[in-house]
Amino acid sequence: MNKKTQLWKGLSAAFALLLWQLLAMKIGMNILLASPVEVLKRLAGIWKETDFWSAVFFSFGRISLGFLLAFAVGIVLGILAGRLKFLEYFLFPYVTVIKTVPIASFIILCLLWMNFNQLTVLIAFLIAFPVIYTNVLQGIRSTDKKMRELAKLYRVPWQRRLIYMDMPSVKPYLLSACSVAIGMAWKAGIAAEVIGLVDGSVGEKLYQAKVYFQNADLLCWTILIILLSVLSEKIFVFLVKSVFRGVEKL
C-alpha cells in the first residue's frame, strides 16, 4: 500500500469519525448514540474488567474452532467433489440449504438440539463451510484439463498431483474464501451468542449492553468484534500463505 492510498484511507476514516461525532452531538442523548470520545474512554477501561478476557477467549476459541473445522472439511470435500462428479451432485442439496437458510433459523433450530456452549462452534462452521467448499471446488475445476490427462497418462502419484497441480489452482480461491469466511464466521458466531444468550461470551455482553441501554458499551464491544475478526483474518491468511510458500519450495 503506497503513501497516497494510506493518506486517503486515513482521511476517509477521520471524516467518518467526524460525522459520527456531529451526529452524536445533534441527537444529544448518549442512550441513543454515544460519541467517539465516550466509546474511546470505555475502550480504555473495559479490558480491565474481571470478565473481559474470559469473554473474549470464550468467543474467540469457539468461533475459531468452528472456522477451522469448516476450513478442513471444506478443503477435503471440495477436492473430492472436484475429482468425483457424483460426490458434487450428492453434496449439492446440503450445501445449497446451508447457503440459503437464514442464520436465525439455524440458530433457533440448533438451540433445540444442543448445549448452548456448542452453539457458537456449529453456527460458525455452517456459515464458513459453503464458502470454503465452493471456492476449493472452483479452484479444482480451473485446473488445466490437459495437465490432468497427462498426469493420468503417466501415472503421476496423487500426492504430486495434489502439490503441483491442485494447490496452485486452488490457492487464489482459497485465500479469497478465507478472507470472506472468517468475517462471516464472526458475524454468525456472535449472532448465535446473542440469540442463545450464551453465558460468558461476547454476545452476552452485547445483549446486556442492549438491555441496560449502555450505548457506549454496545459500540465498544462492536469495535472489539471487528478488531478480533480482522486480526483473525490477517493471522490465518498469513499462515495459509506460509504453507503455500513452503509447499512451492518442495
CSV table of C-alpha atoms in Angstrom, one decimal:
chain,number,residue,atom,x,y,z
A,1,MET,CA,0.0,0.0,0.0
A,2,ASN,CA,1.6,3.3,-1.1
A,3,LYS,CA,1.6,6.5,1.0
A,4,LYS,CA,-1.1,8.2,-1.1
A,5,THR,CA,-3.5,5.3,-0.6
A,6,GLN,CA,-2.8,5.3,3.2
A,7,LEU,CA,-3.4,9.1,3.3
A,8,TRP,CA,-6.8,8.8,1.5
A,9,LYS,CA,-7.9,5.9,3.8
A,10,GLY,CA,-6.8,7.9,6.8
A,11,LEU,CA,-8.7,11.0,5.7
A,12,SER,CA,-11.8,8.8,5.0
A,13,ALA,CA,-11.6,7.3,8.5
A,14,ALA,CA,-11.2,10.8,10.0
A,15,PHE,CA,-14.2,12.1,8.1
A,16,ALA,CA,-16.3,9.1,9.2
A,17,LEU,CA,-15.4,9.8,12.9
A,18,LEU,CA,-16.3,13.5,12.4
A,19,LEU,CA,-19.7,12.6,11.0
A,20,TRP,CA,-20.2,10.2,13.9
A,21,GLN,CA,-19.3,13.0,16.4
A,22,LEU,CA,-21.6,15.5,14.7
A,23,LEU,CA,-24.5,13.0,14.7
A,24,ALA,CA,-24.0,12.2,18.4
A,25,MET,CA,-24.0,16.0,19.2
A,26,LYS,CA,-27.1,16.5,17.1
A,27,ILE,CA,-29.0,13.7,18.8
A,28,GLY,CA,-27.7,14.8,22.2
A,29,MET,CA,-28.6,11.6,24.0
A,30,ASN,CA,-25.9,9.1,25.0
A,31,ILE,CA,-28.5,6.4,25.4
A,32,LEU,CA,-29.3,6.5,21.7
A,33,LEU,CA,-25.8,7.2,20.3
A,34,ALA,CA,-22.6,7.6,22.3
A,35,SER,CA,-19.9,9.8,20.8
A,36,PRO,CA,-16.5,8.5,19.6
A,37,VAL,CA,-14.8,10.1,22.6
A,38,GLU,CA,-17.1,8.3,25.0
A,39,VAL,CA,-16.5,5.0,23.2
A,40,LEU,CA,-12.8,5.5,23.3
A,41,LYS,CA,-12.9,6.2,27.0
A,42,ARG,CA,-14.9,3.0,27.5
A,43,LEU,CA,-12.4,1.1,25.4
A,44,ALA,CA,-9.6,2.3,27.6
A,45,GLY,CA,-11.2,0.8,30.7
A,46,ILE,CA,-13.2,-2.2,29.6
A,47,TRP,CA,-10.2,-4.5,29.3
A,48,LYS,CA,-9.5,-4.1,33.0
A,49,GLU,CA,-12.9,-5.7,34.0
A,50,THR,CA,-12.6,-9.1,35.5
A,51,ASP,CA,-14.7,-11.0,32.9
A,52,PHE,CA,-13.4,-9.2,29.8
A,53,TRP,CA,-10.7,-11.6,28.8
A,54,SER,CA,-12.7,-14.7,29.7
A,55,ALA,CA,-15.5,-13.5,27.4
A,56,VAL,CA,-13.0,-12.7,24.6
A,57,PHE,CA,-11.2,-16.0,24.8
A,58,PHE,CA,-14.5,-17.9,25.1
A,59,SER,CA,-15.9,-16.4,21.9
A,60,PHE,CA,-12.5,-16.4,20.1
A,61,GLY,CA,-11.9,-20.1,20.8
A,62,ARG,CA,-15.3,-21.3,19.7
A,63,ILE,CA,-15.6,-19.2,16.6
A,64,SER,CA,-12.0,-20.1,15.6
A,65,LEU,CA,-12.8,-23.8,16.2
A,66,GLY,CA,-15.9,-23.6,14.0
A,67,PHE,CA,-14.0,-21.9,11.2
A,68,LEU,CA,-11.1,-24.4,11.4
A,69,LEU,CA,-13.5,-27.3,11.1
A,70,ALA,CA,-15.2,-25.7,8.2
A,71,PHE,CA,-11.7,-25.0,6.6
A,72,ALA,CA,-10.6,-28.6,6.9
A,73,VAL,CA,-13.9,-30.2,5.9
A,74,GLY,CA,-14.4,-27.7,3.1
A,75,ILE,CA,-11.0,-28.4,1.6
A,76,VAL,CA,-11.3,-32.2,1.7
A,77,LEU,CA,-14.8,-32.3,0.3
A,78,GLY,CA,-14.0,-29.6,-2.3
A,79,ILE,CA,-11.1,-31.5,-3.6
A,80,LEU,CA,-13.0,-34.8,-3.6
A,81,ALA,CA,-16.1,-33.2,-5.3
A,82,GLY,CA,-13.8,-31.7,-7.9
A,83,ARG,CA,-12.5,-35.2,-8.7
A,84,LEU,CA,-15.7,-37.2,-8.2
A,85,LYS,CA,-18.7,-35.7,-10.0
A,86,PHE,CA,-21.2,-37.9,-8.2
A,87,LEU,CA,-20.0,-36.5,-4.9
A,88,GLU,CA,-20.6,-33.0,-6.1
A,89,TYR,CA,-24.1,-33.9,-7.1
A,90,PHE,CA,-24.7,-35.7,-3.7
A,91,LEU,CA,-23.5,-32.7,-1.7
A,92,PHE,CA,-25.3,-30.1,-3.8
A,93,PRO,CA,-28.7,-30.0,-1.9
A,94,TYR,CA,-26.9,-29.9,1.5
A,95,VAL,CA,-24.6,-27.1,0.5
A,96,THR,CA,-27.5,-25.2,-1.1
A,97,VAL,CA,-29.6,-25.4,2.0
A,98,ILE,CA,-26.8,-24.3,4.3
A,99,LYS,CA,-26.1,-21.3,2.0
A,100,THR,CA,-29.8,-20.2,1.7
A,101,VAL,CA,-31.4,-20.9,5.1
A,102,PRO,CA,-31.4,-17.7,7.2
A,103,ILE,CA,-28.9,-17.8,10.0
A,104,ALA,CA,-31.6,-17.0,12.6
A,105,SER,CA,-33.4,-20.2,11.6
A,106,PHE,CA,-30.3,-22.3,12.0
A,107,ILE,CA,-29.6,-20.8,15.5
A,108,ILE,CA,-33.2,-21.4,16.7
A,109,LEU,CA,-33.2,-25.0,15.4
A,110,CYS,CA,-29.8,-25.7,16.9
A,111,LEU,CA,-30.9,-24.3,20.3
A,112,LEU,CA,-33.5,-27.2,20.4
A,113,TRP,CA,-30.8,-29.9,19.8
A,114,MET,CA,-27.7,-28.9,21.6
A,115,ASN,CA,-25.9,-27.3,24.6
A,116,PHE,CA,-25.6,-23.5,24.4
A,117,ASN,CA,-21.8,-23.8,24.6
A,118,GLN,CA,-21.7,-25.8,21.4
A,119,LEU,CA,-23.9,-23.4,19.5
A,120,THR,CA,-21.2,-21.0,18.5
A,121,VAL,CA,-18.9,-23.7,17.1
A,122,LEU,CA,-21.7,-25.2,14.9
A,123,ILE,CA,-23.0,-21.9,13.6
A,124,ALA,CA,-19.5,-20.6,12.7
A,125,PHE,CA,-18.9,-24.0,10.9
A,126,LEU,CA,-22.2,-23.8,9.0
A,127,ILE,CA,-21.6,-20.3,7.8
A,128,ALA,CA,-17.9,-20.8,6.8
A,129,PHE,CA,-18.2,-24.2,5.2
A,130,PRO,CA,-20.1,-23.4,2.0
A,131,VAL,CA,-17.7,-20.5,1.3
A,132,ILE,CA,-14.6,-22.7,1.6
A,133,TYR,CA,-16.1,-25.7,-0.2
A,134,THR,CA,-17.4,-23.8,-3.2
A,135,ASN,CA,-14.1,-21.9,-3.7
A,136,VAL,CA,-12.0,-25.0,-3.4
A,137,LEU,CA,-14.3,-26.8,-5.9
A,138,GLN,CA,-14.0,-23.9,-8.3
A,139,GLY,CA,-10.2,-24.0,-7.9
A,140,ILE,CA,-10.1,-27.7,-8.7
A,141,ARG,CA,-12.3,-27.1,-11.8
A,142,SER,CA,-9.9,-24.4,-13.0
A,143,THR,CA,-7.0,-26.9,-13.2
A,144,ASP,CA,-5.8,-27.4,-16.8
A,145,LYS,CA,-7.6,-30.5,-18.2
A,146,LYS,CA,-4.7,-31.3,-20.5
A,147,MET,CA,-2.3,-31.4,-17.5
A,148,ARG,CA,-4.7,-33.7,-15.7
A,149,GLU,CA,-4.8,-36.1,-18.7
A,150,LEU,CA,-1.0,-36.1,-18.9
A,151,ALA,CA,-0.7,-36.8,-15.2
A,152,LYS,CA,-3.2,-39.7,-15.5
A,153,LEU,CA,-1.4,-41.0,-18.6
A,154,TYR,CA,2.0,-41.1,-16.9
A,155,ARG,CA,0.5,-42.3,-13.7
A,156,VAL,CA,1.7,-39.4,-11.6
A,157,PRO,CA,1.1,-40.2,-7.9
A,158,TRP,CA,-1.9,-38.4,-6.4
A,159,GLN,CA,0.4,-36.7,-3.8
A,160,ARG,CA,2.4,-35.0,-6.5
A,161,ARG,CA,-0.7,-34.1,-8.5
A,162,LEU,CA,-2.1,-32.5,-5.3
A,163,ILE,CA,1.0,-30.5,-4.6
A,164,TYR,CA,2.0,-29.4,-8.2
A,165,MET,CA,-1.4,-29.2,-9.9
A,166,ASP,CA,-4.2,-28.7,-7.5
A,167,MET,CA,-2.7,-26.5,-4.9
A,168,PRO,CA,-1.5,-23.7,-7.4
A,169,SER,CA,-5.0,-23.7,-8.9
A,170,VAL,CA,-6.8,-23.6,-5.5
A,171,LYS,CA,-4.5,-21.0,-3.9
A,172,PRO,CA,-6.2,-17.8,-5.1
A,173,TYR,CA,-9.7,-19.2,-4.5
A,174,LEU,CA,-8.8,-20.5,-1.0
A,175,LEU,CA,-7.2,-17.2,0.1
A,176,SER,CA,-10.2,-15.3,-1.1
A,177,ALA,CA,-12.5,-17.7,0.7
A,178,CYS,CA,-10.6,-17.4,4.0
A,179,SER,CA,-10.9,-13.6,4.0
A,180,VAL,CA,-14.7,-13.8,3.5
A,181,ALA,CA,-15.4,-16.9,5.6
A,182,ILE,CA,-13.6,-15.6,8.8
A,183,GLY,CA,-15.6,-12.4,8.8
A,184,MET,CA,-18.8,-14.3,8.2
A,185,ALA,CA,-18.0,-16.8,11.0
A,186,TRP,CA,-17.5,-14.0,13.5
A,187,LYS,CA,-20.8,-12.3,12.5
A,188,ALA,CA,-22.8,-15.6,12.7
A,189,GLY,CA,-21.0,-16.7,15.9
A,190,ILE,CA,-21.7,-13.5,17.7
A,191,ALA,CA,-25.3,-13.6,16.5
A,192,ALA,CA,-25.7,-17.1,17.8
A,193,GLU,CA,-24.4,-16.0,21.2
A,194,VAL,CA,-26.8,-13.0,21.4
A,195,ILE,CA,-29.8,-15.1,20.4
A,196,GLY,CA,-28.9,-18.1,22.5
A,197,LEU,CA,-27.7,-15.9,25.5
A,198,VAL,CA,-24.5,-18.0,25.8
A,199,ASP,CA,-23.1,-17.4,29.2
A,200,GLY,CA,-19.6,-15.8,29.4
A,201,SER,CA,-19.5,-14.8,25.8
A,202,VAL,CA,-19.0,-11.6,23.9
A,203,GLY,CA,-22.5,-12.0,22.5
A,204,GLU,CA,-23.9,-12.0,26.1
A,205,LYS,CA,-22.0,-8.7,26.7
A,206,LEU,CA,-23.7,-7.2,23.6
A,207,TYR,CA,-27.1,-8.3,24.8
A,208,GLN,CA,-26.6,-6.9,28.3
A,209,ALA,CA,-25.5,-3.6,26.8
A,210,LYS,CA,-28.7,-3.5,24.8
A,211,VAL,CA,-30.9,-4.4,27.8
A,212,TYR,CA,-29.4,-1.8,30.0
A,213,PHE,CA,-29.3,0.9,27.3
A,214,GLN,CA,-25.5,1.1,27.6
A,215,ASN,CA,-24.8,2.5,24.1
A,216,ALA,CA,-21.1,3.2,24.7
A,217,ASP,CA,-20.6,-0.5,25.8
A,218,LEU,CA,-22.6,-1.7,22.8
A,219,LEU,CA,-20.4,0.3,20.4
A,220,CYS,CA,-17.3,-0.6,22.3
A,221,TRP,CA,-17.9,-4.4,22.0
A,222,THR,CA,-18.9,-3.9,18.4
A,223,ILE,CA,-15.5,-2.3,17.7
A,224,LEU,CA,-13.7,-5.1,19.6
A,225,ILE,CA,-15.6,-7.7,17.5
A,226,ILE,CA,-14.4,-6.0,14.3
A,227,LEU,CA,-10.8,-5.9,15.6
A,228,LEU,CA,-10.9,-9.6,16.6
A,229,SER,CA,-12.3,-10.5,13.2
A,230,VAL,CA,-9.7,-8.6,11.3
A,231,LEU,CA,-6.9,-9.9,13.5
A,232,SER,CA,-8.1,-13.5,13.0
A,233,GLU,CA,-8.3,-13.0,9.2
A,234,LYS,CA,-4.8,-11.5,9.0
A,235,ILE,CA,-3.2,-14.2,11.1
A,236,PHE,CA,-4.9,-17.1,9.3
A,237,VAL,CA,-4.3,-15.8,5.8
A,238,PHE,CA,-0.7,-15.2,6.7
A,239,LEU,CA,-0.4,-18.8,7.9
A,240,VAL,CA,-2.1,-20.2,4.8
A,241,LYS,CA,0.2,-18.2,2.5
A,242,SER,CA,3.2,-19.5,4.5
A,243,VAL,CA,2.1,-23.1,4.0
A,244,PHE,CA,1.7,-22.5,0.2
A,245,ARG,CA,5.2,-20.9,0.1
A,246,GLY,CA,6.6,-23.9,1.9
A,247,VAL,CA,5.0,-26.3,-0.5
A,248,GLU,CA,6.2,-24.3,-3.5
A,249,LYS,CA,9.8,-24.7,-2.4
A,250,LEU,CA,9.5,-28.5,-2.4
